[in-house]
Tab-separated table of C-alpha atoms in Angstrom:
chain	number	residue	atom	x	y	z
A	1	UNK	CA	47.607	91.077	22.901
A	2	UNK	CA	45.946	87.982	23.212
A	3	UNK	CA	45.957	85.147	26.807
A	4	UNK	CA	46.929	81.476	25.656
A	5	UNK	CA	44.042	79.621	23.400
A	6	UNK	CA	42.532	83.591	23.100
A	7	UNK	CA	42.355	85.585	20.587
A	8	UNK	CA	44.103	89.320	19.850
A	9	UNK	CA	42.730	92.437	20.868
A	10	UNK	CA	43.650	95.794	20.854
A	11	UNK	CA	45.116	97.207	23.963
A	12	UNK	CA	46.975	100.539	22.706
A	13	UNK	CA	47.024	102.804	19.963
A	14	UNK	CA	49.072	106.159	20.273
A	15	UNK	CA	52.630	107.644	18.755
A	16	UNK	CA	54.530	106.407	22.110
A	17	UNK	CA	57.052	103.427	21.598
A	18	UNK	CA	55.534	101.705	24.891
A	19	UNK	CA	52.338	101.055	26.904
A	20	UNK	CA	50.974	99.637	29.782
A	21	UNK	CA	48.743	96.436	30.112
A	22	UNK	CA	46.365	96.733	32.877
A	23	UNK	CA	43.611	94.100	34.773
A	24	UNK	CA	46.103	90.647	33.897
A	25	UNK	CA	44.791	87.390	35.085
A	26	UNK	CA	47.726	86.561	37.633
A	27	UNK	CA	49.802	83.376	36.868
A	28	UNK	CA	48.186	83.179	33.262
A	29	UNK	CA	50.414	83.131	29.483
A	30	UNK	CA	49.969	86.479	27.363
A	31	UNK	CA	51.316	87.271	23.701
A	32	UNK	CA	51.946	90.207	21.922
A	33	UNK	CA	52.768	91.654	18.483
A	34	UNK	CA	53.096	95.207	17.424
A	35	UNK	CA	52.106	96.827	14.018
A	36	UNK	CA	53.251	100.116	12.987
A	37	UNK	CA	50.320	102.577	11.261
A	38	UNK	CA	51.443	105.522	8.766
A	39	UNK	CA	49.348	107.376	6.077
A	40	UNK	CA	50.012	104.539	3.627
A	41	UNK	CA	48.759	102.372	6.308
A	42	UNK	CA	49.400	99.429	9.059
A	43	UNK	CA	52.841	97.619	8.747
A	44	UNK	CA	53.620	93.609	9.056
A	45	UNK	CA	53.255	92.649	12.669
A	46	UNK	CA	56.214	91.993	14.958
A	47	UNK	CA	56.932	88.531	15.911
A	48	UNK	CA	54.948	87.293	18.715
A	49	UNK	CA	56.541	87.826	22.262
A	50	UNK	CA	55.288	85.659	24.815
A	51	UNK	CA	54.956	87.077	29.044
A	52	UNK	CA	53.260	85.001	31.933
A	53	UNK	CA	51.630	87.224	34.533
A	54	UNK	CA	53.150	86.651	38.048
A	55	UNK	CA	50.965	84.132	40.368
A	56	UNK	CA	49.040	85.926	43.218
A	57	UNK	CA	47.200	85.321	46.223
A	58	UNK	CA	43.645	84.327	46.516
A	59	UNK	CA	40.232	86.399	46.445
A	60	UNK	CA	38.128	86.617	49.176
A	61	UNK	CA	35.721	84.101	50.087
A	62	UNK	CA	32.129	85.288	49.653
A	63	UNK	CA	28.313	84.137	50.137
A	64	UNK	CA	28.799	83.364	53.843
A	65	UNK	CA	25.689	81.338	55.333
A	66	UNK	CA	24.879	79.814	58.148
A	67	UNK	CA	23.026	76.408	57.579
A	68	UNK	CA	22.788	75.129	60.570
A	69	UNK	CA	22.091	76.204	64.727
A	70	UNK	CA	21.529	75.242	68.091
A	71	UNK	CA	21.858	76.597	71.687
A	72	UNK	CA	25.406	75.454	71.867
A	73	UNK	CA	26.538	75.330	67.695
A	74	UNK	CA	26.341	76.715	64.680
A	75	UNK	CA	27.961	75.522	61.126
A	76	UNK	CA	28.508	78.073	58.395
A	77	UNK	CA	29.211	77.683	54.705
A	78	UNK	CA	31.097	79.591	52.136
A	79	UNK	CA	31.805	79.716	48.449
A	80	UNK	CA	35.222	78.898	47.030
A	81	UNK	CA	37.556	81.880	46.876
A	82	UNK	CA	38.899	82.630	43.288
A	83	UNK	CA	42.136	81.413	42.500
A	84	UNK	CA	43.411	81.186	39.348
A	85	UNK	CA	47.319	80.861	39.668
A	86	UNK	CA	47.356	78.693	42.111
A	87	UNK	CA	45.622	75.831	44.189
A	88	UNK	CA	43.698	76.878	47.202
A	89	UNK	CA	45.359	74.762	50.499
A	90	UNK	CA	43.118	75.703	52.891
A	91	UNK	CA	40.655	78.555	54.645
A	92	UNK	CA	41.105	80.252	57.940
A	93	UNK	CA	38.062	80.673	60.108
A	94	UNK	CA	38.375	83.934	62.233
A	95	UNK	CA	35.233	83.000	64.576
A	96	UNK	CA	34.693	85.398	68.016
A	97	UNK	CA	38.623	86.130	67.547
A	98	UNK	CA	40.128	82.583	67.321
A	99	UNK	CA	41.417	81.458	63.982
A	100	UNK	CA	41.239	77.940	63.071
A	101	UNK	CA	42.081	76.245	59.774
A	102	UNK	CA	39.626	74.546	57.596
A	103	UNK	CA	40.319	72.612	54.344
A	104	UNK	CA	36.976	72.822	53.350
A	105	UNK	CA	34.304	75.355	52.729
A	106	UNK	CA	32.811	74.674	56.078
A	107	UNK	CA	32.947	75.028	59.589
A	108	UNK	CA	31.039	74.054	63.145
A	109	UNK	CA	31.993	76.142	66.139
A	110	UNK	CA	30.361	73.931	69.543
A	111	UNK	CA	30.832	74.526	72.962
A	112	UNK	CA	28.922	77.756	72.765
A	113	UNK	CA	26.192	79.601	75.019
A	114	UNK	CA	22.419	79.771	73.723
A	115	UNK	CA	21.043	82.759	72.078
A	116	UNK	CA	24.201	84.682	71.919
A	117	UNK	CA	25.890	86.282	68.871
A	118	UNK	CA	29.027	85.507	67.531
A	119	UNK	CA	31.307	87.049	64.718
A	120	UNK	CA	33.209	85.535	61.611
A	121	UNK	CA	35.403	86.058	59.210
A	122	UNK	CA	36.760	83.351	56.811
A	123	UNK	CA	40.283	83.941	54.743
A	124	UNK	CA	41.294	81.620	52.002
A	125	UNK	CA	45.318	80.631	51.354
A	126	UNK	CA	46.908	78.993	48.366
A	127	UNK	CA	50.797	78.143	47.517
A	128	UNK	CA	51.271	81.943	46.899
A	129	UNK	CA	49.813	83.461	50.031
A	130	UNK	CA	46.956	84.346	51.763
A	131	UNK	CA	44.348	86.329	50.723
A	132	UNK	CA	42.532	88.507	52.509
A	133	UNK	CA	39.526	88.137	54.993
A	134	UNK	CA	36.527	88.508	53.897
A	135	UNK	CA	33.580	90.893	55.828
A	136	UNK	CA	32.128	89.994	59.209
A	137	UNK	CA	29.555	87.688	59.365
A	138	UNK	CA	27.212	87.820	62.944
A	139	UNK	CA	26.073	84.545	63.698
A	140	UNK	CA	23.302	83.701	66.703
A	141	UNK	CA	22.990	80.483	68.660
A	142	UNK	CA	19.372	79.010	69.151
A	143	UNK	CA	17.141	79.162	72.244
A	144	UNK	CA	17.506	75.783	74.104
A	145	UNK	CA	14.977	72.829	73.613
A	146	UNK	CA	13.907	69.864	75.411
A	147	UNK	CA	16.367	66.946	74.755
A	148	UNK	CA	14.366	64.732	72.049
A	149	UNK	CA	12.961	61.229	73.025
A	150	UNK	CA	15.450	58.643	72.832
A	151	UNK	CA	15.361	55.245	71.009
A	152	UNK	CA	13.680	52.454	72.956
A	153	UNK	CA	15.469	50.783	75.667
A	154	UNK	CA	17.332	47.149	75.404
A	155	UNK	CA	18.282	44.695	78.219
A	156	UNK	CA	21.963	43.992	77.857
A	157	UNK	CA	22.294	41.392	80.594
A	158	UNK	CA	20.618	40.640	83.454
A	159	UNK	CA	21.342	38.503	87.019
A	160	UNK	CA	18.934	37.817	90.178
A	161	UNK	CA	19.965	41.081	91.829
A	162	UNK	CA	21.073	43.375	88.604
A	163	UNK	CA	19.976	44.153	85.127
A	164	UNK	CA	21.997	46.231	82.339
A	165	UNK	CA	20.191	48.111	79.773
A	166	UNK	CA	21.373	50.236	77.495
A	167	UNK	CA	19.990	53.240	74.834
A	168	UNK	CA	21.086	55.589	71.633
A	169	UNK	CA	20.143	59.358	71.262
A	170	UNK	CA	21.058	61.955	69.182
A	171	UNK	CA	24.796	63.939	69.497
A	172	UNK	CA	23.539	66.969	71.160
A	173	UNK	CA	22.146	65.071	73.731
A	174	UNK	CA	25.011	64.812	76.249
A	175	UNK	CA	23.228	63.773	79.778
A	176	UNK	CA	20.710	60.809	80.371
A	177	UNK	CA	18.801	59.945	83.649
A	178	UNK	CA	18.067	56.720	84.676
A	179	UNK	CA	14.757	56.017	87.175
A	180	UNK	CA	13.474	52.525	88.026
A	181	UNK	CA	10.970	50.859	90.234
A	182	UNK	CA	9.062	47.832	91.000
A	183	UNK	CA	6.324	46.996	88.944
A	184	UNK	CA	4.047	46.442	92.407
A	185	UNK	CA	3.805	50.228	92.242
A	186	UNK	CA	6.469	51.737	94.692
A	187	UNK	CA	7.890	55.396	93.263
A	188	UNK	CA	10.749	55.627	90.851
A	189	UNK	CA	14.196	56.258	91.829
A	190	UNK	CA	17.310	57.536	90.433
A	191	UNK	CA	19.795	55.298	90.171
A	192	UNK	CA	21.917	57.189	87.290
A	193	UNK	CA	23.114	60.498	86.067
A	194	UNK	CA	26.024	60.705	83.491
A	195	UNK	CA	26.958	61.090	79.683
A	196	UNK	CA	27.152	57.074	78.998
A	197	UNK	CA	24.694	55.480	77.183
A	198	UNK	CA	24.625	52.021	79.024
A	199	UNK	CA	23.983	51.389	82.962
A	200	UNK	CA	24.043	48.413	85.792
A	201	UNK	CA	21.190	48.754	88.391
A	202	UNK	CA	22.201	46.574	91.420
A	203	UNK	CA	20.831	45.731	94.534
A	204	UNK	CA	17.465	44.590	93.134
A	205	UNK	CA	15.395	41.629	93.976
A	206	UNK	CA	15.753	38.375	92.978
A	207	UNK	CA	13.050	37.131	89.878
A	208	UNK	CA	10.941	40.800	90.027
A	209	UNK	CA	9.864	42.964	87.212
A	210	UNK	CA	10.748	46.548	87.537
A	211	UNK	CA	10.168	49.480	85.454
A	212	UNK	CA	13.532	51.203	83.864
A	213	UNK	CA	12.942	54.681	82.182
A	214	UNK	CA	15.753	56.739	81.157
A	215	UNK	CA	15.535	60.051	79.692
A	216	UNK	CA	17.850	63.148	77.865
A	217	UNK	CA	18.764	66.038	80.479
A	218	UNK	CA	20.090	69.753	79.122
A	219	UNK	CA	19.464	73.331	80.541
A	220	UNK	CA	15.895	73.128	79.967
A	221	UNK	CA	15.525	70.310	82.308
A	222	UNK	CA	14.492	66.896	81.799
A	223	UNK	CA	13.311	65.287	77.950
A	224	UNK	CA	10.645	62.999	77.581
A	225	UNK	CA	10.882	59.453	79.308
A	226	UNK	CA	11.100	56.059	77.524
A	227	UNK	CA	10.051	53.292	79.882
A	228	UNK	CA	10.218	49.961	79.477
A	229	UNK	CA	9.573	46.643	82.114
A	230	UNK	CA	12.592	44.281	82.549
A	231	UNK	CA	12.531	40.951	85.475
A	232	UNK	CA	15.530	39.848	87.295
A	233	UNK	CA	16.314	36.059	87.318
A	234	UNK	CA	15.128	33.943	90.033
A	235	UNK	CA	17.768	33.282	92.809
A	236	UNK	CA	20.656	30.855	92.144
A	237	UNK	CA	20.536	27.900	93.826
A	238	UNK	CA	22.815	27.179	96.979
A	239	UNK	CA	26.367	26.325	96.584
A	240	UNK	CA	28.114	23.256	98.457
A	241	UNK	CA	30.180	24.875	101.016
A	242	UNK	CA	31.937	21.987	102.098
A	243	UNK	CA	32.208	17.984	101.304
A	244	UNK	CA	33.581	15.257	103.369
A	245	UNK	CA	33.447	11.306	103.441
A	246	UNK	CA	33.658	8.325	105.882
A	247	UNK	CA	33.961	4.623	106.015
A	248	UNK	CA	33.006	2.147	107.372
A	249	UNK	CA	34.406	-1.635	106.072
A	250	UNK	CA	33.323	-1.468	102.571
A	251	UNK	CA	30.345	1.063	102.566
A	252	UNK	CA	31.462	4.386	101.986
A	253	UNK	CA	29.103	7.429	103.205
A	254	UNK	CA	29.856	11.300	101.414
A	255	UNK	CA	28.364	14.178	102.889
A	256	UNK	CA	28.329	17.896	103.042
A	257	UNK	CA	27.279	21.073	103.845
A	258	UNK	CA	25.567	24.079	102.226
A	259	UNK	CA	25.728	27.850	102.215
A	260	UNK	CA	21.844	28.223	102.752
A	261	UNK	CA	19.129	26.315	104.013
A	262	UNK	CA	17.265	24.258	100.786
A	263	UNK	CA	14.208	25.924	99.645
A	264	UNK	CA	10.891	23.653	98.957
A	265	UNK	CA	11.840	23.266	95.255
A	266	UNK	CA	15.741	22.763	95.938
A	267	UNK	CA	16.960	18.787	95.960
A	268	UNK	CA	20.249	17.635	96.330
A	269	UNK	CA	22.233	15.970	93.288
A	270	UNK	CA	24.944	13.019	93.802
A	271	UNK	CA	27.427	12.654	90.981
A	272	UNK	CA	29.990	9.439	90.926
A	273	UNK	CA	32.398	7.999	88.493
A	274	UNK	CA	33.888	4.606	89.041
A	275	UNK	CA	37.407	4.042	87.135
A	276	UNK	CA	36.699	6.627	83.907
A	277	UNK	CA	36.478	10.370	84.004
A	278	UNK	CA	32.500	10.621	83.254
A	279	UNK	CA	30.002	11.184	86.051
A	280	UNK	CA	27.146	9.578	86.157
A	281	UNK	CA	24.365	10.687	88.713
A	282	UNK	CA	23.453	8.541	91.505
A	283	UNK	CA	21.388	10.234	93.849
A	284	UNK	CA	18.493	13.069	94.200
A	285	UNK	CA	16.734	13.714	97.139
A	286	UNK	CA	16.669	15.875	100.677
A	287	UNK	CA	19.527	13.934	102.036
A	288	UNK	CA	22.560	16.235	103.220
A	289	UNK	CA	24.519	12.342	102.631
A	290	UNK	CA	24.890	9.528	100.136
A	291	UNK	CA	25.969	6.035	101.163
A	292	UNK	CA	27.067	3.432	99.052
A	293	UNK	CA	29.238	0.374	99.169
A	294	UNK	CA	32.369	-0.217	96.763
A	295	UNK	CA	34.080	-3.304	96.364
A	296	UNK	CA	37.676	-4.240	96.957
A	297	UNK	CA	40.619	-2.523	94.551
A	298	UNK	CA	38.282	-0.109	92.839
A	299	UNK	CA	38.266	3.595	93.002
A	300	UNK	CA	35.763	6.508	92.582
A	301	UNK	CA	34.863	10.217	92.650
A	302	UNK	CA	32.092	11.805	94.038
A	303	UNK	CA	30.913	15.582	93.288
A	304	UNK	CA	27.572	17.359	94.790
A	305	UNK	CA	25.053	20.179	93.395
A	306	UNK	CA	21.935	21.429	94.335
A	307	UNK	CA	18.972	21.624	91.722
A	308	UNK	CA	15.748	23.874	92.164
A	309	UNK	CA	12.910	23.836	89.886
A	310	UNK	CA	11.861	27.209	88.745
A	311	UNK	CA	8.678	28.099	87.633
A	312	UNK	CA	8.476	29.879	84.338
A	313	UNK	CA	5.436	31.785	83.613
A	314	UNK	CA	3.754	32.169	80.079
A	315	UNK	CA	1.592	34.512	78.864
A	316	UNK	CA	-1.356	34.365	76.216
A	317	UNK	CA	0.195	35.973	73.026
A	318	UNK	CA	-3.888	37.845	72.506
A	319	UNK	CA	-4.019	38.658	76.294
A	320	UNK	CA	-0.501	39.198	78.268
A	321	UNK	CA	-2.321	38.831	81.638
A	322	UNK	CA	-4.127	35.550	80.808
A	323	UNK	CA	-1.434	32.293	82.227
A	324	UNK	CA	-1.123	29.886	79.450
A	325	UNK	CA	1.071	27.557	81.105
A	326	UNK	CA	3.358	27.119	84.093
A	327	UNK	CA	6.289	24.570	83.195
A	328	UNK	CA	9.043	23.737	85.960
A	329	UNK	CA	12.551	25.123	84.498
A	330	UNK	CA	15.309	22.993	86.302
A	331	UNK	CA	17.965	25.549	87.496
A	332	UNK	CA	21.895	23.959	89.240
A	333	UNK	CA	23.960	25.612	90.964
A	334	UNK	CA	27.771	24.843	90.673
A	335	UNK	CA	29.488	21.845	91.683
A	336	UNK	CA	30.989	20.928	94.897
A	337	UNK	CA	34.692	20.103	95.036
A	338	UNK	CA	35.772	16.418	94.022
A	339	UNK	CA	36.163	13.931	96.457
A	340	UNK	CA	38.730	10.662	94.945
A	341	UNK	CA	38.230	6.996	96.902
A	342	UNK	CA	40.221	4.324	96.610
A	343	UNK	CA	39.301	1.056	97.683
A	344	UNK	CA	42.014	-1.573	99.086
A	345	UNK	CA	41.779	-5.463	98.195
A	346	UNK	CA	40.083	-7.810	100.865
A	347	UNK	CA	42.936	-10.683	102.993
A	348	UNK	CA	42.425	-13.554	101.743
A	349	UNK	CA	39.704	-15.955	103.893
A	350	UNK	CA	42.471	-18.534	104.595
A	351	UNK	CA	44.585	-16.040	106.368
A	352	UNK	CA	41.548	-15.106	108.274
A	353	UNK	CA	40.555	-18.673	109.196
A	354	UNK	CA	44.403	-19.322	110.591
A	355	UNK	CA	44.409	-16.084	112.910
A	356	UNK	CA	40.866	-17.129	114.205
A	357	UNK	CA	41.936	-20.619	114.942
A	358	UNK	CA	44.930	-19.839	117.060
A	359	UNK	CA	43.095	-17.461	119.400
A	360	UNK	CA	44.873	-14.513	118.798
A	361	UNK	CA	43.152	-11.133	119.238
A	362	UNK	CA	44.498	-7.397	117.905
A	363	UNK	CA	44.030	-4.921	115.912
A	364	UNK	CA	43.996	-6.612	112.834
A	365	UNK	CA	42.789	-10.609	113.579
A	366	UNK	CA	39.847	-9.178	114.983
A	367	UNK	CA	38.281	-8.435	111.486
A	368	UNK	CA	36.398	-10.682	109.508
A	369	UNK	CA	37.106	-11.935	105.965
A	370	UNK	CA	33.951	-9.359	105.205
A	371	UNK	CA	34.840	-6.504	106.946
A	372	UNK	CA	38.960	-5.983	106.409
A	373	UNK	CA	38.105	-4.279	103.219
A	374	UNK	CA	39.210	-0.479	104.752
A	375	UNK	CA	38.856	2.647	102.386
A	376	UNK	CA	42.290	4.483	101.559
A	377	UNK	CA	40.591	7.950	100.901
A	378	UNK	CA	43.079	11.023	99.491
A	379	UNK	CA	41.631	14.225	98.573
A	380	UNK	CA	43.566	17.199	95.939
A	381	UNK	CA	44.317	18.933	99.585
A	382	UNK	CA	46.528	15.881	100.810
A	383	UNK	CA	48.116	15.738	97.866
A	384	UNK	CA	49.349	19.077	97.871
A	385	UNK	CA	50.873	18.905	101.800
A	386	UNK	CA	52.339	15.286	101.111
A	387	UNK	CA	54.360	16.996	98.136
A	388	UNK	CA	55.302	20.112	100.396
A	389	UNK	CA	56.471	18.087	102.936
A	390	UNK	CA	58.473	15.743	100.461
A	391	UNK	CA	60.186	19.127	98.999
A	392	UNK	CA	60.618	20.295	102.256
A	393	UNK	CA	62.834	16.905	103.493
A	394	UNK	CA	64.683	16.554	100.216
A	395	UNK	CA	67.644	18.622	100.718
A	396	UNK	CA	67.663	17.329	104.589
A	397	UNK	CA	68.480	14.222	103.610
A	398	UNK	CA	71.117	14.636	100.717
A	399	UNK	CA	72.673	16.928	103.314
A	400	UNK	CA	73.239	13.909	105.545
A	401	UNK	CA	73.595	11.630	102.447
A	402	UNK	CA	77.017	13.815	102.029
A	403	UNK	CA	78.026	14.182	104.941
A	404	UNK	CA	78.190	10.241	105.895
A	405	UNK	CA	79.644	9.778	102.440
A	406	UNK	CA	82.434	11.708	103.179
């Protein structure tokens, strides 16, 4: 009897006309030819007869390690269970009495309590069956340690009253603790606790440094702090709460109003256009107005900022407290709303001769040829409420319209 590519051996000798082959690779191709033996001596052999072994489950896995543990995991390894008629489709992991499936030869349990013992047991399955599990293994979990130091901090985005920083760390480090102060030396304060690896610290000063320090947290308490010294901008300027304009003939005045009183290094900035879309500025100064004079049949825009000039501080590359220079930074703030003129055209200076000459005073003759220019001045606002009002009398009046028709 010989397996397929093999060669024949022996596996019976006796005067019975039958035998039994024992210890058969399952699923695997046999043959077998039979000689006859007599005092003359061994026959021709039979012709070959071919049998294939029935497929069978697998063996059990063996060599089980554990390569890996911490207070709250551990990950064991195994070697591949024998399987010879049949592929292998996956283990079962029998760990502290739950099964779970595993398609490889590995397996992490997490969520665990420190220094404690746990049992395993690890079963392999292939398109026959499943085999049977293998001995118990007793695992341990670690004794805690201190969360490790994390990687160094980085300022994600920052505002005059709020800075964003954010930091990596290993896996097993599920908690962080965030602290900051001001550099003039007041005490640190938390202002985080939670599993996110990214925070916003509000309610800070406007252009001061502060220290941030942030740091892992686990049952053993607090890990080692990484500190680093972030600044907040400097305060936005003031914002144009309100803009306005007057006339008077043909000099038109805009002014406004503002949210807070100017600082020392805060100006005012006048922006105009005059018949195209591109401003142009005009004026700078203290002034809360701007006057200026427009001729006849011409139109405008006017828009308001404030600017402040913000001192920005650099250090000596050899020597970071050594000043090397102090340069003024311009900082805006945003733009008021836009205020649209339009100018009428002046009476002609004969019409104005003729109502002087006859006497006549009113409301209109009493202007000069210099002063009748008047300013027609519509802002986005009116606009809006003229069109309301128009939609609003539109079906009044094709409701008479009908009704006089017919």
């Amino acid at each position: 009897m010989c397996l397929l590519g093999g060669s024949f051996q022996e596996i019976y000798n006796g005067p019975g006309p039958s035998c039994v082959a024992r210890n058969l690779v399952p699923g695997s191709t046999y043959y077998c030819v039979v000689k006859a033996n007599s005092a003359v001596g061994p026959s021709t052999p039979s012709e070959v007869t071919m049998y294939c072994s029935p497929p069978a489950p697998p063996g059990v896995p063996a060599n089980i390690v554990l390569v890996e543990s911490s207070e709250s995991s551990v990950t064991i390894e195994w070697d591949p269970a024998s399987s010879p008629s049949a592929d292998i489709t996956h283990y079962n992991v029998c760990f502290n009495g739950t099964i779970t499936r595993c398609d490889e030869e590995t397996f992490t349990a997490e969520g665990l309590e420190s220094e404690k013992p746990y049992k395993v047991r690890v079963q392999a399955v292939n398109t026959v069956g499943s085999g049977q599990f293998s001995s118990v293994k007793v695992v341990t979990t670690s004794t805690p340690r201190p969360p490790p130091l994390l990687v160094p901090l980085q300022l994600l985005a920052r505002s005059h009253n709020s800075l964003k920083v954010g930091w990596s760390g290993p896996k097993l480090v599920k908690l962080f603790q965030v602290q900051r102060a001001p550099v003039s030396g007041e005490e640190f304060v938390v202002v985080y606790e939670g599993n996110k690896n990214q925070v916003k610290i509000g309610k800070l000063l406007p252009d001061t440094e502060y220290k941030v320090r942030v740091c892992g947290v686990n049952s053993t308490g607090l890990g080692p702090w990484l500190e680093a010294t972030f600044s907040t901008e400097p305060m936005p300027p003031t914002t144009i709460t309100k803009i306005n304009r007057s006339i008077s003939g043909s000099s038109v005045t805009v002014y406004w109003q503002v949210k807070d009183k100017l600082l020392d290094s805060e100006v005012f900035q006048v922006f105009q256009t005059v018949d195209s879309e591109v401003f142009t500025q005009v004026y700078e100064g203290l002034e809360d107005s701007y006057v200026t004079t427009l001729p006849p049949d011409s139109s405008t825009s006017f828009k308001v900022r404030v600017k402040r000039d913000v001192i920005n501080i650099t250090h000596d590359v050899s020597n970071s407290d050594v000043v090397a220079a102090r340069d003024a930074v311009p900082s805006c703030g945003p733009f008021s709303q836009t205020v649209h003129v339009k100018m009428r055209g002046a009476t002609t200076a004969s019409a104005d001769n003729a109502s002087k000459g006859t006497g006549q005073v009113g409301n209109n003759d009493s202007k000069s040829a210099g002063t009748v220019t008047e300013l027609e001045e519509i802002s986005d606002d009116k606009y809006v409420i003229v069109f309301i009002l128009l939609a609003l009398c539109l079906p009044a009046l094709l409701a008479i319209f009908y009704f006089v028709s017919f």
